[in-house]
Coordinates of C-alpha atoms in Angstrom, one line a residue:
M209 CA 15.8 36.1 4.3
S210 CA 19.1 35.2 6.0
I211 CA 20.1 32.3 8.1
R212 CA 19.9 33.3 11.8
S213 CA 20.3 31.5 15.1
S214 CA 18.6 32.5 18.3
S215 CA 19.2 31.9 22.0
S216 CA 15.7 33.4 22.8
P217 CA 13.5 31.6 25.3
A218 CA 11.1 30.8 22.5
A219 CA 13.8 28.9 20.6
Q220 CA 14.9 27.0 23.6
A221 CA 11.3 26.2 24.5
G222 CA 11.5 23.4 22.0
F223 CA 12.6 21.2 24.9
A224 CA 9.8 19.9 27.1
Y225 CA 12.1 19.1 30.0
S226 CA 14.8 21.2 31.8
Q227 CA 18.2 19.9 32.8
E228 CA 17.2 20.1 36.4
R229 CA 14.2 17.9 35.7
F230 CA 16.4 15.4 33.9
R231 CA 18.7 15.4 36.9
E232 CA 15.8 14.6 39.2
L233 CA 14.6 11.7 37.0
V234 CA 18.1 10.2 36.9
E235 CA 18.6 10.5 40.6
T236 CA 15.2 8.9 41.2
V237 CA 16.0 5.8 39.1
L238 CA 19.4 5.4 40.6
A239 CA 18.0 5.6 44.1
E240 CA 15.3 3.0 43.1
A241 CA 18.1 0.7 41.8
K242 CA 20.0 0.9 45.1
T243 CA 16.7 0.2 47.0
L244 CA 16.3 -3.0 45.1
G245 CA 19.8 -4.1 46.0
A246 CA 21.9 -3.0 43.0
S247 CA 25.7 -2.8 43.7
D248 CA 26.0 -0.1 41.1
A249 CA 23.9 1.6 38.5
G250 CA 24.1 4.2 35.7
A251 CA 21.4 6.1 34.0
E252 CA 20.9 8.6 31.2
V253 CA 17.8 10.6 30.1
S254 CA 17.7 12.5 26.8
E255 CA 15.3 14.5 24.6
G256 CA 15.6 15.6 21.0
C257 CA 13.5 17.7 18.7
G258 CA 13.8 19.3 15.4
L259 CA 12.4 20.3 12.0
S260 CA 13.2 18.9 8.6
V261 CA 11.8 20.4 5.3
S262 CA 12.4 19.1 1.8
V263 CA 11.5 20.5 -1.6
R264 CA 11.7 19.2 -5.1
R265 CA 11.4 21.1 -8.4
G266 CA 10.1 24.2 -6.7
S267 CA 7.5 22.6 -4.5
V268 CA 7.5 21.5 -0.9
E269 CA 7.6 17.7 -0.5
N270 CA 7.8 17.0 3.2
V271 CA 7.6 18.9 6.5
E272 CA 8.6 16.7 9.4
R273 CA 8.8 17.6 13.1
N274 CA 10.5 15.1 15.3
R275 CA 10.4 14.8 19.1
D276 CA 11.7 11.9 21.1
K277 CA 12.7 11.2 24.6
S278 CA 14.2 8.2 26.4
L279 CA 15.5 7.1 29.8
G280 CA 17.8 4.1 30.1
I281 CA 19.3 2.5 33.1
S282 CA 22.1 -0.1 33.6
V283 CA 21.9 -2.1 36.8
Y284 CA 24.8 -4.1 38.2
L285 CA 24.6 -7.0 40.7
G286 CA 28.3 -7.5 41.2
Q287 CA 29.5 -8.4 37.7
R288 CA 26.1 -9.2 36.3
R289 CA 24.4 -6.4 34.2
G290 CA 20.9 -5.6 33.1
N291 CA 19.6 -2.8 30.9
A292 CA 16.2 -1.4 30.3
S293 CA 14.7 1.8 28.9
T294 CA 11.5 3.7 28.6
S295 CA 9.9 6.7 27.0
D296 CA 7.3 7.0 29.7
F297 CA 8.6 9.2 32.5
S298 CA 5.7 8.6 34.9
P299 CA 6.7 7.4 38.4
Q300 CA 5.3 3.9 37.9
A301 CA 6.9 3.5 34.5
L302 CA 10.3 4.5 36.0
K303 CA 9.9 2.0 38.8
D304 CA 9.0 -0.7 36.3
T305 CA 12.0 0.1 34.1
V306 CA 14.4 -0.1 37.0
R307 CA 12.8 -3.4 38.1
A308 CA 13.1 -4.8 34.6
A309 CA 16.9 -3.9 34.5
F310 CA 17.3 -5.4 37.9
D311 CA 15.6 -8.7 36.9
I312 CA 17.6 -9.0 33.8
A313 CA 20.8 -8.6 35.8
R314 CA 19.6 -11.3 38.3
F315 CA 19.4 -13.9 35.5
T316 CA 22.4 -12.8 33.4
A317 CA 25.7 -14.7 33.6
E318 CA 28.6 -12.9 35.3
D319 CA 31.0 -11.1 33.1
P320 CA 34.5 -10.6 34.7
V321 CA 35.0 -7.2 33.1
A322 CA 31.4 -5.8 33.5
G323 CA 31.0 -2.7 35.6
L324 CA 31.0 1.1 35.7
P325 CA 34.2 3.0 34.9
D326 CA 36.8 3.3 37.7
E327 CA 36.3 6.5 39.7
Q328 CA 39.8 7.7 38.8
D329 CA 38.7 7.9 35.1
L330 CA 35.4 9.6 35.6
S331 CA 34.7 13.3 35.0
L332 CA 33.8 14.1 38.6
D333 CA 34.7 17.8 38.8
A334 CA 32.0 19.6 36.9
A335 CA 33.7 23.0 37.3
A336 CA 36.8 21.7 35.4
R337 CA 34.9 20.6 32.3
P338 CA 35.6 22.7 29.3
Q339 CA 32.8 24.9 27.8
L340 CA 32.6 23.8 24.2
D341 CA 29.8 26.0 22.8
L342 CA 27.8 23.1 21.3
F343 CA 24.3 24.5 21.6
H344 CA 22.9 27.0 19.0
P345 CA 19.2 26.5 18.6
W346 CA 17.8 27.7 15.3
A347 CA 14.5 29.5 15.5
V348 CA 13.4 28.6 11.9
D349 CA 9.9 27.7 11.1
A350 CA 8.6 25.5 8.3
E351 CA 8.0 28.4 5.9
Q352 CA 11.4 29.9 6.4
A353 CA 13.1 26.5 6.0
A354 CA 11.2 25.8 2.8
A355 CA 12.3 29.2 1.4
L356 CA 15.9 28.4 2.2
A357 CA 15.7 25.0 0.5
L358 CA 14.0 26.5 -2.5
R359 CA 16.8 29.1 -2.8
C360 CA 19.3 26.2 -2.7
E361 CA 17.6 24.2 -5.4
D362 CA 16.8 27.2 -7.6
A363 CA 20.5 28.1 -7.5
A364 CA 21.4 24.6 -8.8
F365 CA 18.9 24.9 -11.7
A366 CA 20.2 28.4 -12.5
T367 CA 23.8 27.3 -12.8
D368 CA 23.4 25.7 -16.2
R369 CA 20.5 24.6 -18.5
R370 CA 22.0 21.1 -18.5
I371 CA 20.8 20.7 -14.9
T372 CA 17.5 19.0 -15.9
N373 CA 16.2 17.5 -12.7
S374 CA 16.7 17.3 -9.0
E375 CA 16.3 14.7 -6.2
G376 CA 15.5 17.7 -4.0
A377 CA 16.9 20.1 -1.5
A378 CA 16.4 20.0 2.3
V379 CA 16.9 22.1 5.4
S380 CA 17.2 20.5 8.9
A381 CA 17.4 22.1 12.3
Q382 CA 18.0 19.7 15.2
Q383 CA 18.7 20.1 18.9
S384 CA 18.9 17.7 21.8
H385 CA 20.1 17.5 25.5
F386 CA 20.7 14.9 28.0
Y387 CA 21.8 14.2 31.6
A388 CA 23.6 11.1 32.8
A389 CA 24.8 10.0 36.2
N390 CA 26.0 6.9 38.0
T391 CA 26.4 5.6 41.6
R392 CA 30.2 6.3 41.6
G393 CA 29.7 10.1 41.7
F394 CA 29.5 11.1 38.1
G395 CA 26.7 13.4 37.0
G396 CA 26.5 15.7 34.0
G397 CA 24.9 16.6 30.7
Y398 CA 24.6 19.4 28.1
A399 CA 22.7 20.5 25.1
S400 CA 23.9 20.4 21.5
S401 CA 22.6 21.3 18.0
R402 CA 23.2 20.3 14.4
H403 CA 21.8 22.1 11.3
S404 CA 22.2 21.5 7.6
V405 CA 21.3 22.6 4.1
S406 CA 21.6 20.1 1.2
V407 CA 20.7 19.5 -2.4
A408 CA 21.1 16.8 -5.0
P409 CA 20.8 18.0 -8.7
I410 CA 20.8 15.9 -11.8
A411 CA 22.6 16.9 -15.0
G412 CA 21.9 15.6 -18.5
R413 CA 19.2 13.4 -20.0
G414 CA 18.5 9.7 -20.6
A415 CA 21.3 7.2 -20.1
G416 CA 23.8 10.0 -19.8
M417 CA 22.3 11.6 -16.7
Q418 CA 24.7 12.2 -13.8
R419 CA 23.8 13.1 -10.2
D420 CA 25.9 14.7 -7.4
A421 CA 25.1 16.4 -4.2
W422 CA 26.5 18.9 -1.7
Y423 CA 25.6 20.1 1.8
S424 CA 26.6 22.3 4.6
S425 CA 26.3 21.1 8.3
M426 CA 27.1 23.2 11.4
R427 CA 26.2 23.4 15.0
D428 CA 25.5 27.1 14.5
A429 CA 23.2 28.0 11.7
T430 CA 24.9 31.4 11.2
E431 CA 28.0 29.4 10.0
L432 CA 26.2 27.4 7.3
A433 CA 27.2 28.1 3.7
A434 CA 24.7 30.3 1.8
P435 CA 22.0 28.1 0.2
E436 CA 22.9 29.6 -3.2
A437 CA 26.6 28.5 -2.8
V438 CA 25.5 25.0 -1.8
G439 CA 23.2 24.8 -4.9
R440 CA 25.8 26.1 -7.4
Y441 CA 28.6 23.8 -6.2
A442 CA 26.3 20.8 -6.2
A443 CA 25.3 21.6 -9.8
E444 CA 29.0 22.1 -10.9
R445 CA 29.8 18.7 -9.4
A446 CA 27.0 17.0 -11.3
L447 CA 27.9 18.8 -14.6
S448 CA 31.5 17.8 -14.3
R449 CA 30.5 14.1 -14.4
L450 CA 28.7 14.3 -17.7
K451 CA 30.1 12.0 -20.5
A452 CA 31.8 9.8 -18.0
R453 CA 33.5 6.7 -19.4
K454 CA 35.2 3.5 -18.3
V455 CA 39.0 3.1 -18.2
K456 CA 41.1 0.0 -18.7
T457 CA 42.2 -2.2 -15.9
A458 CA 45.5 -1.1 -14.5
E459 CA 47.6 -0.4 -11.4
V460 CA 47.8 3.3 -10.9
P461 CA 48.1 6.0 -8.2
V462 CA 44.8 6.9 -6.6
L463 CA 44.0 10.3 -5.2
F464 CA 41.0 10.3 -2.8
E465 CA 39.1 13.6 -2.8
N466 CA 38.8 15.1 0.7
T467 CA 35.1 14.2 0.8
V468 CA 35.9 10.4 0.6
A469 CA 39.3 10.4 2.2
A470 CA 37.7 10.6 5.6
G471 CA 36.7 7.0 5.0
L472 CA 40.4 6.0 5.2
L473 CA 40.6 7.7 8.6
G474 CA 37.4 5.9 9.7
A475 CA 38.9 2.6 8.7
L476 CA 41.9 3.2 11.0
V477 CA 39.5 4.0 13.9
Q478 CA 37.4 0.9 13.2
A479 CA 40.6 -1.3 13.2
T480 CA 42.0 0.2 16.4
S481 CA 38.7 0.2 18.4
G482 CA 38.4 -1.9 21.4
G483 CA 35.5 -4.1 20.2
A484 CA 37.4 -5.2 17.0
L485 CA 40.6 -5.7 19.0
Y486 CA 39.3 -7.9 21.7
R487 CA 37.2 -9.9 19.2
K488 CA 40.4 -10.3 17.1
A489 CA 38.5 -8.9 14.2
S490 CA 41.1 -6.4 13.1
F491 CA 44.0 -6.3 10.7
L492 CA 45.8 -4.1 13.2
L493 CA 45.9 -6.4 16.2
D494 CA 48.8 -5.7 18.7
S495 CA 49.7 -2.6 16.7
L496 CA 50.2 -0.2 19.6
G497 CA 53.6 1.3 19.3
Q498 CA 54.0 0.0 15.7
G499 CA 54.2 1.8 12.4
V500 CA 50.7 1.6 10.9
M501 CA 51.0 4.5 8.5
A502 CA 53.7 6.1 6.4
P503 CA 56.3 7.8 8.6
H504 CA 55.2 11.3 7.6
I505 CA 51.6 10.9 8.9
D506 CA 50.2 12.4 12.1
I507 CA 46.7 12.0 13.5
D508 CA 45.6 14.3 16.3
E509 CA 42.5 14.1 18.4
D510 CA 41.0 17.1 20.2
P511 CA 37.7 16.4 22.0
H512 CA 37.6 20.0 23.3
E513 CA 37.4 21.9 20.0
V514 CA 34.9 24.7 20.4
K515 CA 31.8 24.0 18.3
G516 CA 33.4 20.8 17.1
K517 CA 31.1 18.1 15.6
G518 CA 32.9 15.5 17.7
S519 CA 33.5 17.5 20.8
A520 CA 32.6 16.3 24.3
P521 CA 33.8 17.0 27.8
F522 CA 33.3 13.4 28.7
D523 CA 32.4 10.2 26.8
D524 CA 29.2 8.2 27.0
E525 CA 30.3 6.6 30.3
G526 CA 31.2 9.8 31.9
V527 CA 34.9 9.3 31.4
V528 CA 37.1 12.4 31.0
T529 CA 38.1 13.1 27.4
R530 CA 41.6 14.4 26.6
A531 CA 43.5 15.7 23.6
R532 CA 46.1 13.2 22.3
K533 CA 48.3 12.0 19.5
V534 CA 46.7 8.9 17.9
V535 CA 49.4 8.5 15.3
E536 CA 52.8 10.2 15.5
A537 CA 55.2 9.9 12.6
G538 CA 53.3 6.9 11.4
V539 CA 53.4 5.1 14.8
L540 CA 50.2 4.2 16.6
Q541 CA 50.1 5.9 20.0
G542 CA 46.7 4.8 21.3
Y543 CA 43.6 2.7 20.7
F544 CA 39.9 3.8 21.0
L545 CA 38.7 2.1 24.2
S546 CA 35.7 2.1 26.4
S547 CA 35.9 0.8 30.0
Y548 CA 34.6 -2.6 28.9
S549 CA 36.9 -3.1 25.9
A550 CA 39.9 -1.7 27.9
R551 CA 39.3 -4.3 30.6
K552 CA 39.0 -7.1 28.0
L553 CA 42.4 -6.1 26.7
G554 CA 44.0 -5.5 30.1
L555 CA 44.3 -1.8 29.4
R556 CA 42.8 1.5 30.6
T557 CA 39.9 3.3 29.0
T558 CA 40.8 6.1 26.6
G559 CA 37.5 7.8 27.0
H560 CA 36.0 6.6 23.7
A561 CA 32.7 5.0 24.7
G562 CA 30.6 6.4 21.9
G563 CA 33.4 6.9 19.3
S564 CA 36.2 9.2 18.3
H565 CA 36.4 12.9 18.8
N566 CA 37.6 15.5 16.2
L567 CA 40.3 13.6 14.4
R568 CA 42.7 15.5 12.1
M569 CA 45.1 13.6 9.8
T570 CA 48.1 15.6 8.4
S571 CA 51.4 14.9 6.6
R572 CA 54.7 16.3 7.7
V573 CA 55.7 16.6 4.0
T574 CA 52.7 18.8 3.1
A575 CA 53.6 22.4 2.1
P576 CA 51.3 25.4 2.6
G577 CA 50.4 25.5 -1.1
D578 CA 49.7 21.8 -1.6
N579 CA 46.0 22.1 -2.6
L580 CA 44.1 19.7 -4.9
D581 CA 45.7 21.0 -8.0
T582 CA 49.2 20.4 -6.5
M583 CA 48.2 16.9 -5.5
L584 CA 47.0 16.2 -9.1
R585 CA 50.3 17.3 -10.5
R586 CA 52.1 15.2 -8.0
M587 CA 50.1 12.1 -9.0
G588 CA 50.7 12.8 -12.7
R589 CA 48.6 9.9 -14.1
G590 CA 46.0 8.0 -12.3
L591 CA 42.5 8.2 -10.8
L592 CA 40.9 11.0 -8.7
V593 CA 38.1 9.3 -6.7
T594 CA 35.2 11.5 -5.8
E595 CA 32.6 8.9 -4.9
L596 CA 32.7 5.4 -3.4
M597 CA 30.0 2.7 -3.6
G598 CA 29.5 -0.5 -1.7
Q599 CA 30.9 -1.9 1.6
G600 CA 33.8 -3.9 0.4
V601 CA 36.1 -3.5 3.4
N602 CA 37.2 -6.6 5.3
Y603 CA 38.5 -5.3 8.7
V604 CA 39.9 -8.7 9.7
T605 CA 42.3 -8.9 6.7
G606 CA 42.4 -5.3 5.6
D607 CA 41.3 -6.1 2.1
Y608 CA 39.7 -3.1 0.4
S609 CA 37.5 -3.2 -2.7
R610 CA 35.0 -0.4 -3.5
G611 CA 33.1 0.7 -6.6
A612 CA 34.3 4.2 -7.5
S613 CA 33.7 7.1 -9.8
G614 CA 35.7 10.2 -10.3
Y615 CA 38.2 11.6 -13.0
W616 CA 41.0 10.3 -15.0
V617 CA 44.2 12.4 -14.7
E618 CA 46.9 12.7 -17.3
N619 CA 50.0 14.9 -17.0
G620 CA 48.7 16.2 -13.7
E621 CA 45.4 17.5 -15.1
I622 CA 41.9 16.1 -15.1
A623 CA 41.2 14.6 -18.6
F624 CA 37.7 13.2 -18.3
P625 CA 35.1 11.8 -15.9
V626 CA 35.2 8.1 -15.0
H627 CA 32.5 5.8 -13.8
E628 CA 31.8 2.0 -13.2
V629 CA 35.3 1.1 -12.0
T630 CA 36.5 -0.7 -8.9
I631 CA 39.5 0.2 -6.8
A632 CA 41.2 -2.5 -4.7
G633 CA 44.1 -2.9 -2.3
N634 CA 44.9 -3.8 1.3
L635 CA 44.5 -1.1 4.0
R636 CA 47.7 -2.0 5.7
Q637 CA 49.6 -1.4 2.5
M638 CA 47.5 1.6 1.5
F639 CA 48.3 3.3 4.8
Q640 CA 52.0 2.8 4.3
E641 CA 51.8 4.0 0.7
I642 CA 50.2 7.4 1.4
V643 CA 52.6 9.8 -0.3
G644 CA 50.8 13.0 0.4
I645 CA 47.9 14.8 2.0
G646 CA 46.5 18.0 0.6
T647 CA 45.8 21.3 2.4
D648 CA 42.2 21.2 1.0
T649 CA 40.8 20.0 4.3
Y650 CA 37.2 18.9 4.7
T651 CA 35.4 17.9 7.8
L652 CA 33.0 15.0 7.6
G653 CA 31.4 14.4 11.0
S654 CA 34.3 14.3 13.5
K655 CA 37.0 13.7 10.9
T656 CA 39.1 16.4 9.2
I657 CA 41.4 15.5 6.3
G658 CA 42.6 16.8 3.0
S659 CA 42.8 14.9 -0.3
V660 CA 45.0 11.7 0.1
L661 CA 47.3 10.3 -2.5
V662 CA 48.0 6.6 -2.4
A663 CA 51.0 5.5 -4.5
R664 CA 49.3 2.5 -6.2
M665 CA 46.1 0.6 -6.2
K666 CA 44.5 -1.9 -8.6
L667 CA 41.8 -0.4 -10.8
A668 CA 39.4 -2.8 -12.4
G669 CA 37.7 -1.3 -15.5
S670 CA 36.8 -2.4 -18.9

């Protein structure tokens, strides 16, 4: 059995509502809000459905089918705002929901920056919106999904007899769609999908056991990695961690594997997002136009990448999304702002209500052959981090302290696996001391990055 996607009516019949019906529902609640006396209103209706199947040690553990729907409305009375939502789409329930939002707005204090996005920022021309190919429903049933998950887990066990146990393998097929509109002329929506295959094998026995995991996630199921490849690679990662040991406390270079390096990019997004900035809860306050990273670093954002996991023709408020340079030669070119946070800062929305879109971090000093092996040789001696634990990041000060495991590197080669250590530094300094980014790019959600070498960090060990 192979992985197949389908655009057949049967596959798309997973949705109980059509886009046209969604549009009618939204227009109904907006009209009701106006009837009650709202000065402005915005509404969104959505539906999601899917199948998730998990197996463990050759047997099916769980089969879950999910279906959810929701309609939410924001009502404005001048600069007072009220929100309400419902999962009941009956006419009376819709009226009650609008009335609830209206009443909340009546008794809410005025907020000088509350309001819908300005019309000049909205995506009003539907014909001009890019076609991003985000919807690929997967006509997989529970039996087929279980078979794929079993193939994945079986491949992990078959890799080596030292694979002694498993936390299980899983297959998930998810799809959703929505329609949103407001009283300033915006209206639009689309469908999207996300599918995955994953497994978490365990190597060794007793106190020496080590676990690792791997997965493949795509919008189009035909682009997922083969279940056997996912299983084998997860097993190899678990096996490579056997006989891990501690290392002595030191200050050394740290190479973040691509799978965890995306967290550094995420930290930059968090620190330059509107909410953190206007609350003054960021170590990068007033950093626009300033050097926030090493001068060889660029970060590009492309919300219109076809099939991209972070692609969107407009943001959660209906604001147009655009490709841009976030960081150029180390200098911050733009924040991540919604309409609300932009007004709080006296700026203009950047189209980021709902988050960032398809970020890619690169280095101008990276050569075509700078893969992980090259980055290890460049580091010479230090720690390759493949897993991070804990939430030790203070976005107000930039202080960074995380539990870590990975591999000790000597003379540019992996010497032995490492566990139970802590790495620490300050993100402001870490960003400036990035000395290289590998070509071994990996995409985690909406962030794509290679392995990242930081010149020095504190390592707390034995």
